[in-house]
Every structure is written in structure tokens, then in C-alpha cells.
Amino acid sequence: MSNLEQVKHAIEVRPTKPFTDQKPGTSGLRKPTKTFKENQYFENFIQAYFDDLAERNKDKSPTLIVGGDGRHFVREGTRIIIQMAAANNIKKLIIARDAIMSTPSVSCVIRKYGTDGGIVLTASHNPGGINNDYGVKFNIANGGPAPEAVTNSVYDKTRQLTNIRLCPTLINIDLLTLGKHSYEIEGRSIPFEIEIIDSVDDYVQLMKSIFDFDKIRNLLNGDKGKFPIMINALSGVMGPYVLRIFHEELNAKEVVTVKNCENLEDFGGHHPDPNLTYAHELVEDMQNGNYEFGAAFDGDGDRNMILGKGGFFVTPCDSLAVLAANLDVIPYFQKHGVFGYARSMPTSGAVDRVAEKSQKLIYEVPTGWKFFGNLMDSKLISICGEESFGTGSDHIREKDGMWAVLSWLSVLANIDRSVEKILQTHWHTYGRNFFTRYDYEEINGAGPFSMMKRLEDMCTSKELMNKTFNTNYGNKQYTVKIMDDFSYTDPVDGSYTEKQGIRIIFTDGSRLVFRLSGTGARGATVRLYVDSYENDPVTYTKDAQEMLKPLISLALEIAQLKDFTGRDKPTVIT
Ligand code: VG1
Ligand code: CO
């Protein structure tokens, strides 16, 4: 279905004032929703992106994907992008039905349709609604988040912007009906095209080409009996994907209980971050022991949390390691082979053990999925992950919550029907990395910055080198081997990124990491990461918080965290 309107739409050049604070963080630009809606803040950022895109595509009119996680202002934002794209020489926009598309799905369709990139309207795990957060993320032609060279260049443009360009008469576009439309724009030699697609279809097709759906169906309700599971979408974007895959494709309505699968503009008040604190509903549901497996996703569907029976928690670091060790049960990897692995710097070294044993390469990159793209494009890695509940592979260039869940179900179908047993076996083979993350969210004032500055100075002065700390826990002692501010040189394009977090590495291999979050929209969030390796099997059943107590107290002491932040306990413990 294609229709060419006969009216010509005029381009308006509207004056605007530049903003100084449109610097994208770890994953796009995130601000309070109200900030985006006021004073053409959103329009300015989009215009700067189009200006940058024009510079990169001198001989070409780009085609882009547009979609968002359904939060407040995603649909309106999409309509603004339509008006602006038409006036900025964009050839075509491919838009998800109702403008709703998960982040992994955007990556999937950028690659499938071979477009020049995409715009994702999401603040991901940040809460949504008029009183919460909004965000904009740009993806490039490989389907992944724009690298810093691009986001820095867009940022430069935001600070010089004087005009925005739009076609104000391009209104009432039907975003609900699949089809193609074409519009004549004054002063343009080619028409402007819009195509509305069903992104769930494209994504499901990709999943069916990766996994053995028959085997997963058989796990859930087959010859070995029923395997009840619980999936909670936290009212984010994943609802339609969950219902389609579990209830339709896998035909497992009877054994797959779903919650919060209706996508709501304020996520039903949920903080759509799948961790033990914000997804406590899933934790409680699992604790009743009726489900063998549980999973939750974040607002835009790229994160996942995996739980076993009784609420047994799989840390994202272990999830990455277990999947890395068992990729050969998944048809996609049987066909394409497994290259190396990668993790973000704060992620525990569990996957490193798997790499060592299987003699594969392992890369350590700064926090943020954009750093994995080059490694995947160059076939250096097949799977990668972050401690922040992100796991993914080279099937796309974003982390992928549903992919992680289907990977886990594949492992459960092939290796052992118990999540906990899979972990125990894994630890007995590789040893166990105990890991925790403490988040101190939304701190006002300069404290967190002063704290980080002091830690940076301690790296420079090397004052902690070889220093031994006694702790109040038995006779546990730690001696500092390395203290530095993490930097990274991309092995593919040589790009250099610095100041990515303070690391303190002790002689026994334990690590402390301190970072400031780059995704918060108000105040500063301090993250403390603790990682410690044990290979004595009596420890494997121990509680991570108990095991890590000496290191945590040492971290708080070294950083003088309470003095700088005024907080005596974290907002979230993972
Ligand atoms: C956080 C996580 C990081 C993740 C990023 C985007 O960043 O730590 O691992 O890649 O969020 O995830 P920061 O800078 O706040 O620590 V998502 O799902 O919110 O796009
Ligand atoms: Co996300």
C-alpha cells in the first residue's frame, strides 16, 4: 500500500537558541521529560543530529529507523522527527507501528533493511512519564549505538545551533496502519517516504533463525513434563514481544505466566530496571517456588534479569559466563562458530575464566554497549555483557533481553532443568567470582565529584601502591597491586577513551571500581563495584554480600564515601 499525496509541503526554518547541556552520556541524552518538551529542547537535539548526518552523507539522502519504548512523549517525539526529517533531506523513515519498538528490535531492523542508522526514543531503565525521564539515542548503520566520535560531533553542533528545519504541515500521519507513504516537499528533488512496519515480526523472525524453538517448546511443556516460568515486562516495551513469542510462537500460555505486559506511558509507575530492588515483584513471585525460571526486562527491552526457582539470583556477570560456556547448544553459534568474548570493565572476571579454558580472546571495554560494536563487526567477539543486566551477541549490535532469556531456556533445555544446578556446576568447573554493585542514586551537590577527584589524585600520586589494609573481618588483609583510572584503546579503529572509572586491584585479584553514572537525569549517581574470585568449593553456596563484606567496608573507607556523599547506605544493591 503506497500513496503519494499531491500537496507540496513547505519547509519552515525556525530560529532557536542553543543549549549547553546536550552532551550524550553512557547511552544517549537523558533528561527530565519536561526539559525535553520545553523550549524546543528536543527539536534542537534532533536538528543537531540531522546536521551531523548531512555532513557524513554528503552524496546521499539517508534512510533511518525510528522507534521508542512507549514512554510519555515517544509518539509525539516521533511526529516531530517526521516533520524535521522531511525538511532535512532524509530520504525515508521506517517507523515501528505506533512508534513502539524495543532497542534490540531497532538494531535488528537497521541491519535487516540496511538503513543508515536510527533514532531510539528511550531513557531505558529510567522511569517514564511527564514527571520522570526521557531520552534520545542515535544508532549507526551497523545497528549499534553511535560511537563517541559521532555523539561528540552532535554535541558540538547543539552548542552552535541557530535554526531548526521542519515541515509543519506534515501532520496526521497514520502510525497505526502498516504501509508506505510518500510526500512532496518544496525544494526537495526527491519525495519524502515513510514506511510503517511491524517490528515485532522482524524481531521474532530473527529469534527463530537463532534458536531451536521446538526444543524450547519441549522444555516448557513436553516429554519431561511442565516447566512453569514467570516473565515480568515491568510495563515497558517488551509486553508485545513476550506475548507473541511465549504465547503464540511457543504456544505455551499454560506454563508461561506473564505480568505487566501492557506497555504504559508511565510504565505503570514501575521503575523499569530489572534488578532485585526495582523488580521485587518478580523476586516475590519466584520465592513461592511455583516457577522454575523467571525473567524481567527494562523499559526498552535490552536488559534482563534471570532468576531460578525460589528466587535464586543469577548475577549478570555469571549469566554472561554461563552462556559463554554453553553457546554450542544454540543453532546460531553451531552455524557461525564462536569468536571471542568481551565484558565491560566493572563486570566480574567470571567470563575471563571461560575464555581462558576455551582458549578464546577476551576483551575488557569501558561501560556502555557502544564499545562492543567494533569488536563484533571485526568478528573478534561473539558474545559480550555488562554487570548492569546486559547480555548480547553479534546477532545485532545492542544488548538483547529476550535473546538472553531464550539463550537461558536453550541451556536449560540442553544441559540441566535447574538454574541453580547449572550455576553450581559452572562454579565447580571455573571457580566463583563473587560480585556486587552498590548504587548511591541522585545525590545533590558536589560531593560525588570531589570524591572522584580525590580518587583520581590518589591514582596519580600512587600513594596506595603496595599498601596493605587490615579489615575488621577475621584476619582478611588486602594489598594494593594497581590503582588507576581505566582507559581504553579500541583495537579496531584505535580510538582512545579515558577516565572510565577508578580501579583498585589487590594482589589476590580482587577489584574495587568507582564510577559516576552517565545515564542519570538528575543529581549524581555513584556506583561501587566489588569483584572477588574464590576457588574453594565450600564457598560456592555462600551469600555474596557476606563474602564481600571485608572488601565493601574497605571500599567505603578508602573512598570516604559517607563523608563525601552523606549516604550511609546505597539506594540499590545488586
Ligand atoms: C548504565 C550501566 C551501563 C549500561 C548503561 C545503558 O550506565 O552501568 O552498563 O550500558 O546504563 O543501559 P551508567 O553510566 O549509568 O553506569 V540502558 O539499558 O539504560 O540503555
Ligand atoms: Co535499556
Coordinates of C-alpha atoms in Angstrom, one line a residue, residues 108 111-112 200-214 216-217 244-245 249-250 327 329-337 393-396 400 402-403 406-407 410:
C108 CA 17.6 -5.8 14.2
R111 CA 20.6 -4.3 9.9
K112 CA 17.8 -6.1 8.1
V200 CA 7.8 -7.5 16.4
D201 CA 7.5 -9.6 13.2
D202 CA 11.1 -8.8 12.1
Y203 CA 12.4 -9.5 15.6
V204 CA 10.6 -12.8 16.0
Q205 CA 11.9 -14.0 12.6
L206 CA 15.4 -13.2 13.8
M207 CA 14.9 -15.1 17.1
K208 CA 13.5 -18.1 15.2
S209 CA 16.6 -18.2 13.0
I210 CA 18.9 -18.2 16.1
F211 CA 17.2 -20.6 18.5
D212 CA 15.6 -24.1 18.3
F213 CA 12.0 -23.1 19.1
D214 CA 10.9 -26.8 19.1
I216 CA 12.3 -24.7 23.9
R217 CA 8.7 -25.6 23.4
R244 CA 4.0 -13.0 20.7
I245 CA 7.0 -15.3 21.5
E249 CA 5.2 -18.9 18.7
L250 CA 5.9 -21.2 21.6
L327 CA 26.9 -21.3 23.4
V329 CA 23.7 -25.5 22.4
I330 CA 22.3 -22.7 20.3
P331 CA 22.0 -23.3 16.5
Y332 CA 23.2 -19.8 15.5
F333 CA 26.6 -20.5 17.1
Q334 CA 26.7 -24.0 15.8
K335 CA 26.5 -22.4 12.4
H336 CA 28.6 -19.3 12.8
G337 CA 31.1 -20.5 15.4
S393 CA 25.7 -11.4 20.9
D394 CA 26.7 -10.5 17.4
H395 CA 23.3 -11.2 16.0
I396 CA 22.6 -7.5 16.5
D400 CA 19.1 -8.0 24.0
M402 CA 14.8 -11.6 25.0
W403 CA 17.8 -13.1 23.4
L406 CA 15.9 -17.6 25.0
S407 CA 19.6 -18.4 25.4
S410 CA 18.2 -23.2 25.4

